[in-house]
Each structure stands twice: as structure tokens, then as C-alpha cells.
Amino acid sequence: MSMMFHKNRASSHTSKQTLQFLKKENLNFIDSDEWMPKSPDAGPMDFGNWESLNAVYRSVTITLL
């Protein structure tokens, strides 16, 4: 099985320890500079699923506040 990790600019992904570990373990990763920004193919949760969930929650009226 082949896997590839996606790193974004989160501090836990960019720390020296993380970068050293990735290199030492020879793990494949896509750096944030190589990632396609604002692409539905790259981040389906951002473009498809979250929008569907938001539509459901926008239609709900909250009465217990």
C-alpha cells in the first residue's frame, strides 16, 4: 500500500522535529507549496461536504437559548 501525507502550514507540520522525522523515515509528503490551493479535487471536504452540512444547519431554527 502506498500513502502520501499532506502537510499544511500548521506548526506541528513545519517544526524541525517533524521535518527531520519525515526525512529520516523516508515518508512521502506533499509540501504546502506544492498543494493546489482552492481546488475541489484537492480538498473535497472544503468544497463539497462542508457546504452540504452548512445548508442543513442553516435551515434549523434554534429555540433553546
Coordinates of C-alpha atoms in Angstrom, one line a residue:
M1 CA 0.0 0.0 0.0
S2 CA 1.3 3.5 -0.9
M3 CA 0.5 6.5 1.2
M4 CA 1.4 10.2 0.9
F5 CA 1.0 12.8 3.7
H6 CA -0.3 16.3 3.0
K7 CA 1.4 19.0 5.1
N8 CA -0.1 22.4 5.5
R9 CA 1.4 25.3 7.4
A10 CA 0.3 24.1 10.8
S11 CA 3.2 24.5 13.3
S12 CA 3.1 20.8 14.0
H13 CA 3.7 20.1 10.3
T14 CA 6.5 22.6 9.9
S15 CA 8.5 22.0 13.1
K16 CA 12.1 20.9 12.8
Q17 CA 11.3 17.7 14.6
T18 CA 8.5 16.8 12.1
L19 CA 10.6 17.6 9.1
Q20 CA 13.5 15.5 10.4
F21 CA 11.2 12.6 11.2
L22 CA 9.7 12.6 7.7
K23 CA 13.2 12.7 6.1
K24 CA 14.6 10.0 8.5
E25 CA 11.6 7.6 7.9
N26 CA 11.7 8.4 4.1
L27 CA 7.9 9.2 4.2
N28 CA 6.3 10.7 1.1
F29 CA 4.6 14.0 1.6
I30 CA 3.1 16.9 -0.4
D31 CA 4.5 20.2 0.9
S32 CA 2.1 23.1 1.2
D33 CA 3.9 24.9 -1.6
E34 CA 3.1 22.0 -3.9
W35 CA -0.5 21.7 -2.9
M36 CA -3.3 23.0 -5.2
P37 CA -4.9 25.9 -3.4
K38 CA -8.7 26.4 -3.7
S39 CA -9.2 23.2 -5.7
P40 CA -12.2 20.9 -5.1
D41 CA -10.1 18.0 -6.2
A42 CA -7.5 18.7 -3.5
G43 CA -9.9 19.4 -0.6
P44 CA -13.3 17.7 -1.1
M45 CA -14.3 18.4 2.5
D46 CA -13.8 22.1 2.0
F47 CA -15.8 22.3 -1.2
G48 CA -18.5 19.6 -1.1
N49 CA -19.3 18.1 2.3
W50 CA -19.0 21.2 4.4
E51 CA -21.3 23.1 2.2
S52 CA -23.9 20.4 2.4
L53 CA -23.6 20.3 6.2
N54 CA -23.8 24.1 6.4
A55 CA -27.0 24.1 4.3
V56 CA -28.6 21.6 6.7
Y57 CA -27.6 23.6 9.8
R58 CA -28.7 26.9 8.3
S59 CA -32.2 25.5 7.8
V60 CA -32.5 24.6 11.6
T61 CA -34.1 27.1 13.9
I62 CA -32.6 27.0 17.4
T63 CA -35.2 27.7 20.1
L64 CA -33.3 26.9 23.3
L65 CA -31.1 29.9 24.1

